[in-house]
């Protein structure tokens, strides 16, 4: 919605500027009040500020809503190691496992090279999920492209994000 809203504003501005330029190329008349006047200067100073506010307010609302975590159903802790990830389901007692990438020579014919793992995480659909990400050695990046989630795992720092899965996969 925000993308469509912003694109509509940009298209309106582009069409208006194109129309004005087209009329200036083919119009031989000059308005003497347009060349020297404080009214037009006030208009073309205030109008861009108003347009920027129409773009900024929905953007700020989206940023606020993206950072808010509404009582997640499940919390997953992902710890990045040198060649694998460790996962802990914090809501359950003693439920943790390691997830190693499957080597290319052991991959199934329908497998995803450099993406398939031996132990996958299983998360519920249509529920808020919080993930806590950290690392033990170097900076890692925990990413699920289809969910639009990418978060860095930094040693000594606990990063947090949330997401909602609305389709199976």
JSON list of C-alpha atoms in Angstrom, two decimals:
[
{"chain": "A", "resi": 1, "resn": "UNK", "atom": "CA", "xyz": [0.00, 0.00, 0.00]},
{"chain": "A", "resi": 2, "resn": "UNK", "atom": "CA", "xyz": [2.78, 2.43, 0.88]},
{"chain": "A", "resi": 3, "resn": "UNK", "atom": "CA", "xyz": [4.57, 1.71, -2.40]},
{"chain": "A", "resi": 4, "resn": "UNK", "atom": "CA", "xyz": [1.38, 2.37, -4.38]},
{"chain": "A", "resi": 5, "resn": "UNK", "atom": "CA", "xyz": [0.68, 5.54, -2.37]},
{"chain": "A", "resi": 6, "resn": "UNK", "atom": "CA", "xyz": [4.17, 6.93, -3.00]},
{"chain": "A", "resi": 7, "resn": "UNK", "atom": "CA", "xyz": [4.15, 5.91, -6.66]},
{"chain": "A", "resi": 8, "resn": "UNK", "atom": "CA", "xyz": [0.82, 7.68, -7.19]},
{"chain": "A", "resi": 9, "resn": "UNK", "atom": "CA", "xyz": [2.23, 10.91, -5.75]},
{"chain": "A", "resi": 10, "resn": "UNK", "atom": "CA", "xyz": [5.37, 10.63, -7.90]},
{"chain": "A", "resi": 11, "resn": "UNK", "atom": "CA", "xyz": [3.32, 9.97, -11.05]},
{"chain": "A", "resi": 12, "resn": "UNK", "atom": "CA", "xyz": [1.14, 13.01, -10.37]},
{"chain": "A", "resi": 13, "resn": "UNK", "atom": "CA", "xyz": [4.23, 15.19, -9.91]},
{"chain": "A", "resi": 14, "resn": "UNK", "atom": "CA", "xyz": [5.85, 13.81, -13.09]},
{"chain": "A", "resi": 15, "resn": "UNK", "atom": "CA", "xyz": [2.70, 14.38, -15.18]},
{"chain": "A", "resi": 16, "resn": "UNK", "atom": "CA", "xyz": [2.32, 17.92, -13.83]},
{"chain": "A", "resi": 17, "resn": "UNK", "atom": "CA", "xyz": [5.96, 18.82, -14.59]},
{"chain": "A", "resi": 18, "resn": "UNK", "atom": "CA", "xyz": [5.74, 17.24, -18.06]},
{"chain": "A", "resi": 19, "resn": "UNK", "atom": "CA", "xyz": [2.56, 19.20, -18.80]},
{"chain": "A", "resi": 20, "resn": "UNK", "atom": "CA", "xyz": [4.12, 22.47, -17.62]},
{"chain": "A", "resi": 21, "resn": "UNK", "atom": "CA", "xyz": [7.27, 21.86, -19.69]},
{"chain": "A", "resi": 22, "resn": "UNK", "atom": "CA", "xyz": [5.19, 20.98, -22.76]},
{"chain": "A", "resi": 23, "resn": "UNK", "atom": "CA", "xyz": [3.14, 24.17, -22.38]},
{"chain": "A", "resi": 24, "resn": "UNK", "atom": "CA", "xyz": [6.29, 26.29, -21.92]},
{"chain": "A", "resi": 25, "resn": "UNK", "atom": "CA", "xyz": [7.84, 24.92, -25.13]},
{"chain": "A", "resi": 26, "resn": "UNK", "atom": "CA", "xyz": [4.83, 25.73, -27.31]},
{"chain": "A", "resi": 27, "resn": "UNK", "atom": "CA", "xyz": [3.47, 28.85, -25.61]},
{"chain": "A", "resi": 28, "resn": "UNK", "atom": "CA", "xyz": [4.75, 32.26, -26.70]},
{"chain": "A", "resi": 29, "resn": "UNK", "atom": "CA", "xyz": [2.82, 34.29, -24.13]},
{"chain": "A", "resi": 30, "resn": "UNK", "atom": "CA", "xyz": [4.38, 35.56, -20.91]},
{"chain": "A", "resi": 31, "resn": "UNK", "atom": "CA", "xyz": [2.60, 36.44, -17.69]},
{"chain": "A", "resi": 32, "resn": "UNK", "atom": "CA", "xyz": [4.31, 39.38, -16.06]},
{"chain": "A", "resi": 33, "resn": "UNK", "atom": "CA", "xyz": [2.78, 38.56, -12.67]},
{"chain": "A", "resi": 34, "resn": "UNK", "atom": "CA", "xyz": [4.22, 35.04, -12.85]},
{"chain": "A", "resi": 35, "resn": "UNK", "atom": "CA", "xyz": [7.78, 36.29, -13.35]},
{"chain": "A", "resi": 36, "resn": "UNK", "atom": "CA", "xyz": [7.84, 38.75, -10.44]},
{"chain": "A", "resi": 37, "resn": "UNK", "atom": "CA", "xyz": [5.58, 37.79, -7.57]},
{"chain": "A", "resi": 38, "resn": "UNK", "atom": "CA", "xyz": [5.83, 36.61, -4.04]},
{"chain": "A", "resi": 39, "resn": "UNK", "atom": "CA", "xyz": [2.62, 34.62, -4.28]},
{"chain": "A", "resi": 40, "resn": "UNK", "atom": "CA", "xyz": [4.05, 32.09, -6.72]},
{"chain": "A", "resi": 41, "resn": "UNK", "atom": "CA", "xyz": [7.27, 31.87, -4.70]},
{"chain": "A", "resi": 42, "resn": "UNK", "atom": "CA", "xyz": [5.28, 31.05, -1.56]},
{"chain": "A", "resi": 43, "resn": "UNK", "atom": "CA", "xyz": [3.31, 28.40, -3.47]},
{"chain": "A", "resi": 44, "resn": "UNK", "atom": "CA", "xyz": [6.35, 26.63, -4.92]},
{"chain": "A", "resi": 45, "resn": "UNK", "atom": "CA", "xyz": [8.05, 26.71, -1.53]},
{"chain": "A", "resi": 46, "resn": "UNK", "atom": "CA", "xyz": [5.14, 25.34, 0.51]},
{"chain": "A", "resi": 47, "resn": "UNK", "atom": "CA", "xyz": [3.79, 22.84, -2.05]},
{"chain": "A", "resi": 48, "resn": "UNK", "atom": "CA", "xyz": [6.87, 20.51, -2.00]},
{"chain": "A", "resi": 49, "resn": "UNK", "atom": "CA", "xyz": [6.81, 20.55, 1.82]},
{"chain": "A", "resi": 50, "resn": "UNK", "atom": "CA", "xyz": [3.16, 19.46, 1.81]},
{"chain": "A", "resi": 51, "resn": "UNK", "atom": "CA", "xyz": [3.91, 16.72, -0.74]},
{"chain": "A", "resi": 52, "resn": "UNK", "atom": "CA", "xyz": [6.80, 15.45, 1.41]},
{"chain": "A", "resi": 53, "resn": "UNK", "atom": "CA", "xyz": [4.48, 15.32, 4.43]},
{"chain": "A", "resi": 54, "resn": "UNK", "atom": "CA", "xyz": [2.00, 13.18, 2.45]},
{"chain": "A", "resi": 55, "resn": "UNK", "atom": "CA", "xyz": [4.85, 10.75, 1.80]},
{"chain": "A", "resi": 56, "resn": "UNK", "atom": "CA", "xyz": [6.49, 10.95, 5.26]},
{"chain": "A", "resi": 57, "resn": "UNK", "atom": "CA", "xyz": [3.50, 10.32, 7.53]},
{"chain": "A", "resi": 58, "resn": "UNK", "atom": "CA", "xyz": [2.56, 6.88, 6.10]},
{"chain": "A", "resi": 59, "resn": "UNK", "atom": "CA", "xyz": [6.27, 5.99, 6.07]},
{"chain": "A", "resi": 60, "resn": "UNK", "atom": "CA", "xyz": [6.69, 6.85, 9.76]},
{"chain": "A", "resi": 61, "resn": "UNK", "atom": "CA", "xyz": [3.56, 4.87, 10.60]},
{"chain": "A", "resi": 62, "resn": "UNK", "atom": "CA", "xyz": [4.97, 1.83, 8.80]},
{"chain": "A", "resi": 63, "resn": "UNK", "atom": "CA", "xyz": [8.32, 2.13, 10.56]},
{"chain": "A", "resi": 64, "resn": "UNK", "atom": "CA", "xyz": [6.59, 2.27, 13.92]},
{"chain": "A", "resi": 65, "resn": "UNK", "atom": "CA", "xyz": [4.38, -0.74, 13.19]},
{"chain": "A", "resi": 66, "resn": "UNK", "atom": "CA", "xyz": [7.32, -2.80, 11.89]},
{"chain": "A", "resi": 67, "resn": "UNK", "atom": "CA", "xyz": [9.26, -2.32, 15.13]},
{"chain": "A", "resi": 68, "resn": "UNK", "atom": "CA", "xyz": [6.37, -3.14, 17.44]},
{"chain": "A", "resi": 69, "resn": "UNK", "atom": "CA", "xyz": [6.17, -6.68, 18.79]},
{"chain": "A", "resi": 70, "resn": "UNK", "atom": "CA", "xyz": [2.69, -7.80, 19.77]},
{"chain": "A", "resi": 71, "resn": "UNK", "atom": "CA", "xyz": [2.99, -10.66, 22.30]},
{"chain": "A", "resi": 72, "resn": "UNK", "atom": "CA", "xyz": [4.52, -13.36, 20.10]},
{"chain": "A", "resi": 73, "resn": "UNK", "atom": "CA", "xyz": [3.19, -16.90, 20.27]},
{"chain": "A", "resi": 74, "resn": "UNK", "atom": "CA", "xyz": [6.65, -18.43, 19.94]},
{"chain": "A", "resi": 75, "resn": "UNK", "atom": "CA", "xyz": [10.22, -17.22, 20.41]},
{"chain": "A", "resi": 76, "resn": "UNK", "atom": "CA", "xyz": [13.03, -18.76, 18.40]},
{"chain": "A", "resi": 77, "resn": "UNK", "atom": "CA", "xyz": [16.68, -18.13, 19.22]},
{"chain": "A", "resi": 78, "resn": "UNK", "atom": "CA", "xyz": [19.13, -18.56, 16.32]},
{"chain": "A", "resi": 79, "resn": "UNK", "atom": "CA", "xyz": [22.86, -18.71, 17.07]},
{"chain": "A", "resi": 80, "resn": "UNK", "atom": "CA", "xyz": [25.26, -18.46, 14.14]},
{"chain": "A", "resi": 81, "resn": "UNK", "atom": "CA", "xyz": [28.40, -20.59, 14.22]},
{"chain": "A", "resi": 82, "resn": "UNK", "atom": "CA", "xyz": [31.23, -20.92, 11.71]},
{"chain": "A", "resi": 83, "resn": "UNK", "atom": "CA", "xyz": [29.50, -23.44, 9.41]},
{"chain": "A", "resi": 84, "resn": "UNK", "atom": "CA", "xyz": [26.06, -24.02, 10.95]},
{"chain": "A", "resi": 85, "resn": "UNK", "atom": "CA", "xyz": [23.20, -22.51, 12.94]},
{"chain": "A", "resi": 86, "resn": "UNK", "atom": "CA", "xyz": [21.93, -23.59, 16.36]},
{"chain": "A", "resi": 87, "resn": "UNK", "atom": "CA", "xyz": [18.25, -23.09, 17.15]},
{"chain": "A", "resi": 88, "resn": "UNK", "atom": "CA", "xyz": [16.49, -22.98, 20.51]},
{"chain": "A", "resi": 89, "resn": "UNK", "atom": "CA", "xyz": [12.74, -22.83, 21.00]},
{"chain": "A", "resi": 90, "resn": "UNK", "atom": "CA", "xyz": [12.56, -20.70, 24.15]},
{"chain": "A", "resi": 91, "resn": "UNK", "atom": "CA", "xyz": [8.91, -21.52, 24.88]},
{"chain": "A", "resi": 92, "resn": "UNK", "atom": "CA", "xyz": [9.66, -25.24, 25.34]},
{"chain": "A", "resi": 93, "resn": "UNK", "atom": "CA", "xyz": [11.99, -26.92, 27.77]},
{"chain": "A", "resi": 94, "resn": "UNK", "atom": "CA", "xyz": [15.23, -28.25, 26.33]},
{"chain": "A", "resi": 95, "resn": "UNK", "atom": "CA", "xyz": [14.28, -28.08, 22.64]},
{"chain": "A", "resi": 96, "resn": "UNK", "atom": "CA", "xyz": [17.39, -27.14, 20.71]},
{"chain": "A", "resi": 97, "resn": "UNK", "atom": "CA", "xyz": [19.17, -28.51, 17.65]},
{"chain": "A", "resi": 98, "resn": "UNK", "atom": "CA", "xyz": [21.91, -27.73, 15.12]},
{"chain": "A", "resi": 99, "resn": "UNK", "atom": "CA", "xyz": [21.23, -27.15, 11.44]},
{"chain": "A", "resi": 100, "resn": "UNK", "atom": "CA", "xyz": [23.98, -27.93, 8.94]},
{"chain": "A", "resi": 101, "resn": "UNK", "atom": "CA", "xyz": [23.94, -27.13, 5.25]},
{"chain": "A", "resi": 102, "resn": "UNK", "atom": "CA", "xyz": [23.68, -30.20, 2.99]},
{"chain": "A", "resi": 103, "resn": "UNK", "atom": "CA", "xyz": [26.78, -30.60, 0.79]},
{"chain": "A", "resi": 104, "resn": "UNK", "atom": "CA", "xyz": [26.21, -30.31, -2.96]},
{"chain": "A", "resi": 105, "resn": "UNK", "atom": "CA", "xyz": [27.22, -33.92, -3.66]},
{"chain": "A", "resi": 106, "resn": "UNK", "atom": "CA", "xyz": [24.61, -35.24, -1.17]},
{"chain": "A", "resi": 107, "resn": "UNK", "atom": "CA", "xyz": [21.80, -32.98, -2.41]},
{"chain": "A", "resi": 108, "resn": "UNK", "atom": "CA", "xyz": [18.55, -34.39, -3.82]},
{"chain": "A", "resi": 109, "resn": "UNK", "atom": "CA", "xyz": [17.62, -33.64, -7.42]},
{"chain": "A", "resi": 110, "resn": "UNK", "atom": "CA", "xyz": [14.96, -31.13, -6.27]},
{"chain": "A", "resi": 111, "resn": "UNK", "atom": "CA", "xyz": [17.09, -29.62, -3.50]},
{"chain": "A", "resi": 112, "resn": "UNK", "atom": "CA", "xyz": [18.24, -26.03, -3.28]},
{"chain": "A", "resi": 113, "resn": "UNK", "atom": "CA", "xyz": [22.01, -25.73, -3.53]},
{"chain": "A", "resi": 114, "resn": "UNK", "atom": "CA", "xyz": [23.56, -23.80, -0.61]},
{"chain": "A", "resi": 115, "resn": "UNK", "atom": "CA", "xyz": [20.10, -23.39, 0.96]},
{"chain": "A", "resi": 116, "resn": "UNK", "atom": "CA", "xyz": [18.94, -26.85, 2.05]},
{"chain": "A", "resi": 117, "resn": "UNK", "atom": "CA", "xyz": [19.80, -28.02, 5.57]},
{"chain": "A", "resi": 118, "resn": "UNK", "atom": "CA", "xyz": [19.56, -31.30, 7.43]},
{"chain": "A", "resi": 119, "resn": "UNK", "atom": "CA", "xyz": [17.34, -29.98, 10.28]},
{"chain": "A", "resi": 120, "resn": "UNK", "atom": "CA", "xyz": [14.82, -27.31, 9.34]},
{"chain": "A", "resi": 121, "resn": "UNK", "atom": "CA", "xyz": [13.01, -25.09, 11.79]},
{"chain": "A", "resi": 122, "resn": "UNK", "atom": "CA", "xyz": [9.25, -25.52, 11.94]},
{"chain": "A", "resi": 123, "resn": "UNK", "atom": "CA", "xyz": [7.16, -22.47, 12.76]},
{"chain": "A", "resi": 124, "resn": "UNK", "atom": "CA", "xyz": [3.36, -21.97, 12.96]},
{"chain": "A", "resi": 125, "resn": "UNK", "atom": "CA", "xyz": [1.35, -20.02, 10.40]},
{"chain": "A", "resi": 126, "resn": "UNK", "atom": "CA", "xyz": [-0.78, -16.93, 11.12]},
{"chain": "A", "resi": 127, "resn": "UNK", "atom": "CA", "xyz": [0.90, -16.23, 14.46]},
{"chain": "A", "resi": 128, "resn": "UNK", "atom": "CA", "xyz": [3.39, -13.62, 15.63]},
{"chain": "A", "resi": 129, "resn": "UNK", "atom": "CA", "xyz": [6.87, -15.11, 15.84]},
{"chain": "A", "resi": 130, "resn": "UNK", "atom": "CA", "xyz": [9.82, -13.41, 17.53]},
{"chain": "A", "resi": 131, "resn": "UNK", "atom": "CA", "xyz": [13.35, -14.39, 16.61]},
{"chain": "A", "resi": 132, "resn": "UNK", "atom": "CA", "xyz": [16.43, -13.56, 18.65]},
{"chain": "A", "resi": 133, "resn": "UNK", "atom": "CA", "xyz": [19.65, -13.74, 16.64]},
{"chain": "A", "resi": 134, "resn": "UNK", "atom": "CA", "xyz": [23.26, -13.77, 17.82]},
{"chain": "A", "resi": 135, "resn": "UNK", "atom": "CA", "xyz": [26.58, -15.28, 16.77]},
{"chain": "A", "resi": 136, "resn": "UNK", "atom": "CA", "xyz": [29.52, -16.95, 18.47]},
{"chain": "A", "resi": 137, "resn": "UNK", "atom": "CA", "xyz": [32.44, -16.13, 16.18]},
{"chain": "A", "resi": 138, "resn": "UNK", "atom": "CA", "xyz": [31.91, -13.74, 13.24]},
{"chain": "A", "resi": 139, "resn": "UNK", "atom": "CA", "xyz": [29.06, -11.70, 11.79]},
{"chain": "A", "resi": 140, "resn": "UNK", "atom": "CA", "xyz": [26.40, -13.87, 10.13]},
{"chain": "A", "resi": 141, "resn": "UNK", "atom": "CA", "xyz": [23.17, -12.99, 8.35]},
{"chain": "A", "resi": 142, "resn": "UNK", "atom": "CA", "xyz": [19.95, -14.88, 9.10]},
{"chain": "A", "resi": 143, "resn": "UNK", "atom": "CA", "xyz": [17.71, -14.53, 6.07]},
{"chain": "A", "resi": 144, "resn": "UNK", "atom": "CA", "xyz": [14.42, -15.93, 4.81]},
{"chain": "A", "resi": 145, "resn": "UNK", "atom": "CA", "xyz": [13.77, -14.10, 1.53]},
{"chain": "A", "resi": 146, "resn": "UNK", "atom": "CA", "xyz": [10.16, -15.22, 1.09]},
{"chain": "A", "resi": 147, "resn": "UNK", "atom": "CA", "xyz": [9.25, -13.76, 4.49]},
{"chain": "A", "resi": 148, "resn": "UNK", "atom": "CA", "xyz": [11.16, -10.55, 3.87]},
{"chain": "A", "resi": 149, "resn": "UNK", "atom": "CA", "xyz": [13.27, -11.14, 6.98]},
{"chain": "A", "resi": 150, "resn": "UNK", "atom": "CA", "xyz": [16.98, -10.42, 7.12]},
{"chain": "A", "resi": 151, "resn": "UNK", "atom": "CA", "xyz": [18.80, -9.77, 10.38]},
{"chain": "A", "resi": 152, "resn": "UNK", "atom": "CA", "xyz": [22.47, -9.71, 11.24]},
{"chain": "A", "resi": 153, "resn": "UNK", "atom": "CA", "xyz": [23.93, -11.97, 13.90]},
{"chain": "A", "resi": 154, "resn": "UNK", "atom": "CA", "xyz": [26.75, -10.17, 15.68]},
{"chain": "A", "resi": 155, "resn": "UNK", "atom": "CA", "xyz": [28.91, -11.76, 18.40]},
{"chain": "A", "resi": 156, "resn": "UNK", "atom": "CA", "xyz": [28.08, -10.34, 21.82]},
{"chain": "A", "resi": 157, "resn": "UNK", "atom": "CA", "xyz": [24.87, -8.69, 20.64]},
{"chain": "A", "resi": 158, "resn": "UNK", "atom": "CA", "xyz": [21.31, -10.01, 20.69]},
{"chain": "A", "resi": 159, "resn": "UNK", "atom": "CA", "xyz": [19.22, -8.74, 17.75]},
{"chain": "A", "resi": 160, "resn": "UNK", "atom": "CA", "xyz": [15.48, -9.20, 17.64]},
{"chain": "A", "resi": 161, "resn": "UNK", "atom": "CA", "xyz": [12.82, -9.07, 14.96]},
{"chain": "A", "resi": 162, "resn": "UNK", "atom": "CA", "xyz": [9.35, -10.43, 14.44]},
{"chain": "A", "resi": 163, "resn": "UNK", "atom": "CA", "xyz": [7.37, -11.73, 11.50]},
{"chain": "A", "resi": 164, "resn": "UNK", "atom": "CA", "xyz": [4.11, -13.35, 10.56]},
{"chain": "A", "resi": 165, "resn": "UNK", "atom": "CA", "xyz": [3.97, -16.34, 8.22]},
{"chain": "A", "resi": 166, "resn": "UNK", "atom": "CA", "xyz": [0.81, -16.12, 6.10]},
{"chain": "A", "resi": 167, "resn": "UNK", "atom": "CA", "xyz": [1.48, -18.90, 3.57]},
{"chain": "A", "resi": 168, "resn": "UNK", "atom": "CA", "xyz": [3.04, -22.34, 3.94]},
{"chain": "A", "resi": 169, "resn": "UNK", "atom": "CA", "xyz": [6.51, -22.97, 2.60]}
]
